[in-house]
mmCIF file of C-alpha atoms in Angstrom:
data_model
loop_
_atom_site.group_PDB
_atom_site.id
_atom_site.type_symbol
_atom_site.label_atom_id
_atom_site.label_comp_id
_atom_site.label_asym_id
_atom_site.label_seq_id
_atom_site.Cartn_x
_atom_site.Cartn_y
_atom_site.Cartn_z
ATOM 1 C CA ASP A 19 22.114 18.345 -7.550
ATOM 2 C CA ALA A 20 19.451 15.061 -7.793
ATOM 3 C CA ASP A 21 20.740 11.398 -7.401
ATOM 4 C CA VAL A 22 19.375 10.022 -10.032
ATOM 5 C CA THR A 23 18.972 13.263 -13.034
ATOM 6 C CA GLN A 24 16.928 11.620 -16.007
ATOM 7 C CA THR A 25 17.213 13.978 -19.579
ATOM 8 C CA PRO A 26 15.146 15.483 -21.227
ATOM 9 C CA ARG A 27 12.535 15.528 -19.590
ATOM 10 C CA ASN A 28 10.091 16.432 -21.537
ATOM 11 C CA ARG A 29 9.821 15.244 -25.228
ATOM 12 C CA ILE A 30 8.175 14.851 -28.541
ATOM 13 C CA THR A 31 8.303 13.048 -31.165
ATOM 14 C CA LYS A 32 6.750 11.688 -34.395
ATOM 15 C CA THR A 33 5.885 8.192 -34.778
ATOM 16 C CA GLY A 34 8.172 5.231 -36.608
ATOM 17 C CA LYS A 35 11.142 7.579 -34.788
ATOM 18 C CA ARG A 36 14.055 6.367 -32.514
ATOM 19 C CA ILE A 37 14.620 7.848 -29.564
ATOM 20 C CA MET A 38 16.790 7.409 -26.270
ATOM 21 C CA LEU A 39 15.982 8.046 -22.961
ATOM 22 C CA GLU A 40 18.660 8.609 -20.978
ATOM 23 C CA CYS A 41 19.895 8.191 -16.755
ATOM 24 C CA SER A 42 22.690 8.807 -14.720
ATOM 25 C CA GLN A 43 23.184 8.755 -11.182
ATOM 26 C CA THR A 44 25.449 9.613 -8.149
ATOM 27 C CA LYS A 45 24.148 7.867 -5.461
ATOM 28 C CA GLY A 46 27.155 4.677 -6.343
ATOM 29 C CA HIS A 47 24.107 1.483 -6.718
ATOM 30 C CA ASP A 48 24.343 -0.993 -9.175
ATOM 31 C CA ARG A 49 20.719 -1.517 -9.943
ATOM 32 C CA MET A 50 18.930 0.550 -12.240
ATOM 33 C CA TYR A 51 15.304 0.109 -13.418
ATOM 34 C CA TRP A 52 13.294 1.390 -16.287
ATOM 35 C CA TYR A 53 9.697 1.938 -15.226
ATOM 36 C CA ARG A 54 6.878 3.264 -16.778
ATOM 37 C CA GLN A 55 3.335 5.672 -15.551
ATOM 38 C CA ASP A 56 0.214 5.313 -16.782
ATOM 39 C CA PRO A 57 -3.433 6.365 -15.405
ATOM 40 C CA GLY A 58 -5.028 3.606 -13.377
ATOM 41 C CA LEU A 59 -2.289 1.154 -14.449
ATOM 42 C CA GLY A 60 0.758 2.821 -12.172
ATOM 43 C CA LEU A 61 4.325 1.827 -12.170
ATOM 44 C CA ARG A 62 5.231 -1.313 -14.907
ATOM 45 C CA LEU A 63 8.864 -2.098 -14.983
ATOM 46 C CA ILE A 64 10.344 -2.423 -19.087
ATOM 47 C CA TYR A 65 13.843 -3.844 -17.978
ATOM 48 C CA TYR A 66 16.324 -3.852 -14.797
ATOM 49 C CA SER A 67 20.150 -3.806 -14.573
ATOM 50 C CA PHE A 68 21.825 -5.502 -11.743
ATOM 51 C CA ASP A 69 25.406 -4.884 -12.832
ATOM 52 C CA VAL A 70 26.539 -3.406 -15.927
ATOM 53 C CA LYS A 71 26.194 -7.127 -17.300
ATOM 54 C CA ASP A 72 23.219 -8.360 -16.355
ATOM 55 C CA ILE A 73 19.984 -7.280 -17.774
ATOM 56 C CA ASN A 74 16.922 -7.387 -17.853
ATOM 57 C CA LYS A 75 13.154 -7.690 -18.880
ATOM 58 C CA GLY A 76 10.348 -6.655 -16.947
ATOM 59 C CA GLU A 77 7.121 -7.534 -17.743
ATOM 60 C CA ILE A 78 6.329 -4.686 -20.937
ATOM 61 C CA SER A 79 9.622 -4.937 -22.399
ATOM 62 C CA ASP A 80 8.285 -5.155 -26.107
ATOM 63 C CA GLY A 81 9.067 -1.947 -28.147
ATOM 64 C CA TYR A 82 12.046 -1.539 -26.002
ATOM 65 C CA SER A 83 15.789 -1.657 -25.435
ATOM 66 C CA VAL A 84 17.854 -0.054 -22.966
ATOM 67 C CA SER A 85 22.351 -0.280 -22.521
ATOM 68 C CA ARG A 86 23.660 0.342 -19.233
ATOM 69 C CA GLN A 87 27.165 1.833 -20.275
ATOM 70 C CA ALA A 88 28.550 2.906 -17.683
ATOM 71 C CA GLN A 89 27.362 1.264 -13.232
ATOM 72 C CA ALA A 90 25.624 4.998 -13.092
ATOM 73 C CA LYS A 91 24.116 5.419 -17.000
ATOM 74 C CA PHE A 92 21.521 3.308 -17.553
ATOM 75 C CA SER A 93 19.532 4.538 -21.429
ATOM 76 C CA LEU A 94 16.553 3.211 -22.400
ATOM 77 C CA SER A 95 15.357 3.625 -26.753
ATOM 78 C CA LEU A 96 12.353 3.371 -28.402
ATOM 79 C CA GLU A 97 13.566 2.123 -31.342
ATOM 80 C CA SER A 98 9.966 2.814 -33.989
ATOM 81 C CA ALA A 99 7.900 4.767 -30.916
ATOM 82 C CA ILE A 100 3.962 4.145 -31.527
ATOM 83 C CA PRO A 101 1.235 6.438 -29.392
ATOM 84 C CA ASN A 102 0.747 3.946 -27.032
ATOM 85 C CA GLN A 103 4.129 4.662 -26.271
ATOM 86 C CA THR A 104 3.022 7.948 -23.998
ATOM 87 C CA ALA A 105 3.613 7.966 -20.840
ATOM 88 C CA LEU A 106 5.961 9.224 -18.564
ATOM 89 C CA TYR A 107 8.852 7.115 -17.661
ATOM 90 C CA PHE A 108 11.238 6.815 -14.787
ATOM 91 C CA CYS A 109 14.182 5.601 -13.260
ATOM 92 C CA ALA A 110 14.806 4.474 -10.130
ATOM 93 C CA THR A 111 18.783 2.896 -8.682
ATOM 94 C CA SER A 112 18.200 0.994 -5.533
ATOM 95 C CA GLU A 113 21.905 -1.035 -3.286
ATOM 96 C CA SER A 114 21.190 -4.075 -3.541
ATOM 97 C CA GLY A 115 19.563 -5.920 -0.021
ATOM 98 C CA THR A 116 17.901 -2.264 0.563
ATOM 99 C CA HIS A 117 15.332 -3.256 -1.157
ATOM 100 C CA GLU A 118 14.910 0.489 -1.433
ATOM 101 C CA ALA A 119 14.138 2.847 -4.625
ATOM 102 C CA PHE A 120 15.218 6.289 -6.064
ATOM 103 C CA PHE A 121 14.211 7.448 -8.394
ATOM 104 C CA GLY A 122 14.442 10.218 -11.234
ATOM 105 C CA GLN A 123 11.859 13.016 -11.928
ATOM 106 C CA GLY A 124 10.643 11.344 -14.962
ATOM 107 C CA THR A 125 10.749 11.702 -17.900
ATOM 108 C CA ARG A 126 7.214 13.050 -20.487
ATOM 109 C CA LEU A 127 6.934 10.924 -23.169
ATOM 110 C CA THR A 128 4.195 11.898 -26.312
ATOM 111 C CA VAL A 129 4.665 10.115 -29.141
ATOM 112 C CA VAL A 130 1.641 11.683 -32.716
ATOM 113 C CA GLY B 13 3.626 -14.464 -9.496
ATOM 114 C CA ASN B 14 3.075 -11.139 -7.292
ATOM 115 C CA SER B 15 0.529 -8.198 -6.711
ATOM 116 C CA VAL B 16 -0.417 -5.107 -5.324
ATOM 117 C CA THR B 17 -3.879 -4.334 -4.516
ATOM 118 C CA GLN B 18 -5.064 -0.475 -3.976
ATOM 119 C CA MET B 19 -7.754 1.067 -2.790
ATOM 120 C CA GLU B 20 -8.150 4.321 -5.534
ATOM 121 C CA GLY B 21 -9.463 7.052 -5.577
ATOM 122 C CA PRO B 22 -9.390 10.263 -5.669
ATOM 123 C CA VAL B 23 -9.499 10.922 -2.128
ATOM 124 C CA THR B 24 -10.971 13.480 -1.130
ATOM 125 C CA LEU B 25 -10.599 15.050 2.990
ATOM 126 C CA SER B 26 -10.501 18.407 4.744
ATOM 127 C CA GLU B 27 -7.897 19.455 6.868
ATOM 128 C CA GLU B 28 -7.419 18.116 9.359
ATOM 129 C CA ALA B 29 -9.073 14.836 8.866
ATOM 130 C CA PHE B 30 -8.662 10.846 9.384
ATOM 131 C CA LEU B 31 -6.680 8.975 6.603
ATOM 132 C CA THR B 32 -7.017 5.194 5.618
ATOM 133 C CA ILE B 33 -5.986 4.139 2.261
ATOM 134 C CA ASN B 34 -6.110 0.606 2.168
ATOM 135 C CA CYS B 35 -3.342 -1.912 0.944
ATOM 136 C CA THR B 36 -3.661 -5.246 0.275
ATOM 137 C CA TYR B 37 -0.461 -7.879 -1.202
ATOM 138 C CA THR B 38 -0.163 -11.426 -3.062
ATOM 139 C CA ALA B 39 3.155 -13.136 -2.590
ATOM 140 C CA THR B 40 4.980 -15.741 -2.015
ATOM 141 C CA GLY B 41 7.721 -15.251 0.124
ATOM 142 C CA TYR B 42 7.900 -12.869 2.611
ATOM 143 C CA PRO B 43 8.230 -9.627 0.308
ATOM 144 C CA SER B 44 9.613 -6.527 2.245
ATOM 145 C CA LEU B 45 6.387 -3.201 2.178
ATOM 146 C CA PHE B 46 6.780 0.072 1.081
ATOM 147 C CA TRP B 47 4.915 3.245 0.578
ATOM 148 C CA TYR B 48 6.212 5.495 -2.078
ATOM 149 C CA VAL B 49 4.490 8.960 -2.494
ATOM 150 C CA GLN B 50 4.775 11.304 -5.545
ATOM 151 C CA TYR B 51 3.857 14.840 -5.748
ATOM 152 C CA PRO B 52 2.745 17.229 -8.368
ATOM 153 C CA GLY B 53 5.428 17.448 -11.219
ATOM 154 C CA GLU B 54 8.088 15.030 -9.159
ATOM 155 C CA GLY B 55 8.946 11.459 -9.098
ATOM 156 C CA LEU B 56 8.541 9.449 -5.841
ATOM 157 C CA GLN B 57 10.112 9.410 -3.079
ATOM 158 C CA LEU B 58 9.791 6.391 -0.249
ATOM 159 C CA LEU B 59 7.067 7.343 2.512
ATOM 160 C CA LEU B 60 7.943 4.493 5.056
ATOM 161 C CA LYS B 61 8.670 0.849 4.919
ATOM 162 C CA ALA B 62 8.462 -3.104 7.028
ATOM 163 C CA THR B 63 10.193 -5.854 6.522
ATOM 164 C CA LYS B 64 8.492 -8.549 8.098
ATOM 165 C CA ALA B 65 5.358 -9.836 9.376
ATOM 166 C CA ASP B 66 4.109 -6.975 12.997
ATOM 167 C CA ASP B 67 6.879 -3.881 11.759
ATOM 168 C CA LYS B 68 5.024 -0.822 12.215
ATOM 169 C CA GLY B 69 6.917 1.810 9.292
ATOM 170 C CA SER B 70 5.687 4.883 10.429
ATOM 171 C CA ASN B 71 7.873 9.554 8.952
ATOM 172 C CA LYS B 72 5.722 12.083 8.414
ATOM 173 C CA GLY B 73 2.732 11.282 10.601
ATOM 174 C CA PHE B 74 1.905 7.913 8.051
ATOM 175 C CA GLU B 75 1.298 5.012 9.496
ATOM 176 C CA ALA B 76 1.348 0.958 7.614
ATOM 177 C CA THR B 77 1.458 -2.099 9.576
ATOM 178 C CA TYR B 78 2.357 -5.339 8.123
ATOM 179 C CA ARG B 79 -0.634 -7.197 8.977
ATOM 180 C CA LYS B 80 0.707 -11.283 7.535
ATOM 181 C CA GLU B 81 -2.491 -12.306 8.148
ATOM 182 C CA THR B 82 -4.467 -10.304 6.447
ATOM 183 C CA THR B 83 -1.655 -10.008 3.879
ATOM 184 C CA SER B 84 -2.582 -5.970 4.657
ATOM 185 C CA PHE B 85 -0.517 -2.434 4.434
ATOM 186 C CA HIS B 86 -2.760 0.014 5.031
ATOM 187 C CA LEU B 87 -1.956 3.381 5.452
ATOM 188 C CA GLU B 88 -2.864 5.755 8.011
ATOM 189 C CA LYS B 89 -2.476 9.255 9.005
ATOM 190 C CA GLY B 90 -5.099 10.913 12.513
ATOM 191 C CA SER B 91 -4.853 15.004 10.381
ATOM 192 C CA VAL B 92 -4.051 15.611 7.126
ATOM 193 C CA GLN B 93 -2.679 19.081 5.485
ATOM 194 C CA VAL B 94 -3.287 20.166 2.518
ATOM 195 C CA SER B 95 0.646 19.537 1.484
ATOM 196 C CA ASP B 96 -0.264 15.727 2.485
ATOM 197 C CA SER B 97 -2.594 16.286 -1.140
ATOM 198 C CA ALA B 98 -0.478 13.602 -4.037
ATOM 199 C CA VAL B 99 -1.021 10.067 -5.438
ATOM 200 C CA TYR B 100 0.383 7.338 -2.734
ATOM 201 C CA PHE B 101 1.608 3.838 -4.434
ATOM 202 C CA CYS B 102 1.661 0.577 -2.045
ATOM 203 C CA ALA B 103 4.581 -1.875 -3.420
ATOM 204 C CA LEU B 104 6.334 -5.187 -2.416
ATOM 205 C CA SER B 105 9.994 -6.169 -2.963
ATOM 206 C CA GLU B 106 11.015 -9.686 -2.978
ATOM 207 C CA TRP B 107 13.878 -9.558 -2.522
ATOM 208 C CA ARG B 108 14.928 -13.229 -2.112
ATOM 209 C CA LEU B 109 13.869 -14.116 -5.389
ATOM 210 C CA THR B 110 14.186 -10.626 -7.307
ATOM 211 C CA ASP B 111 14.967 -6.781 -5.586
ATOM 212 C CA LYS B 112 12.085 -5.393 -8.174
ATOM 213 C CA LEU B 113 9.285 -3.813 -7.106
ATOM 214 C CA ILE B 114 5.788 -4.571 -7.972
ATOM 215 C CA PHE B 115 3.003 -1.435 -7.322
ATOM 216 C CA GLY B 116 0.307 -0.565 -6.907
ATOM 217 C CA THR B 117 -1.874 1.227 -9.333
ATOM 218 C CA GLY B 118 -1.540 4.440 -6.924
ATOM 219 C CA THR B 119 -4.206 6.280 -4.208
ATOM 220 C CA ARG B 120 -4.928 9.849 -5.759
ATOM 221 C CA LEU B 121 -5.083 11.931 -2.401
ATOM 222 C CA GLN B 122 -6.308 15.434 -2.126
ATOM 223 C CA VAL B 123 -6.553 17.761 0.352
ATOM 224 C CA PHE B 124 -8.277 20.992 0.896
ATOM 225 C CA PRO B 125 -8.843 23.407 3.809
#
């Protein structure tokens, strides 16, 4: 089983719909991150959490929200999806002080 | 702010050719530097890292040396294989400030037999 699991793996949704992407980890790491990947832009940080009570905005947080339900779970929500949120979304974890991030397999989201 | 710049792809090589993918960075303080690899349909995996100047990271035949004087961390491999075809991301982490990873835009490598 994967250490960092994202669900769903693929999703097509309509403009204006609310959608949640989920991430769970079995690595016991305290830090979790949400990134989006777009062609030619690399990975950009949406939100990050250093522990259950610590949530921080990344460089592109507008239109997104997150919830850290437990140390092992970090979900990303699009309150009202729009087509330019079509992208590949990655969850990642790390242990404080190690600098190495472990990534899930990604969720491909298409907003039509 | 902190940033990473890497060469645009795709890089197309024949099997057993020498590979260089350039990466330069801008950062305050003392960043750690990383190369991540993304194989088709998968998430990113750490390939190698270096945490201080003049360190050399190596893994699976790939190497990169942390050059503070030129703010670079170029990825090299002496003889590529078809199985090395992937997207390679250079990244930095300013761990004393935030521990976040800042990625370059990625370079696609295509190796043909």
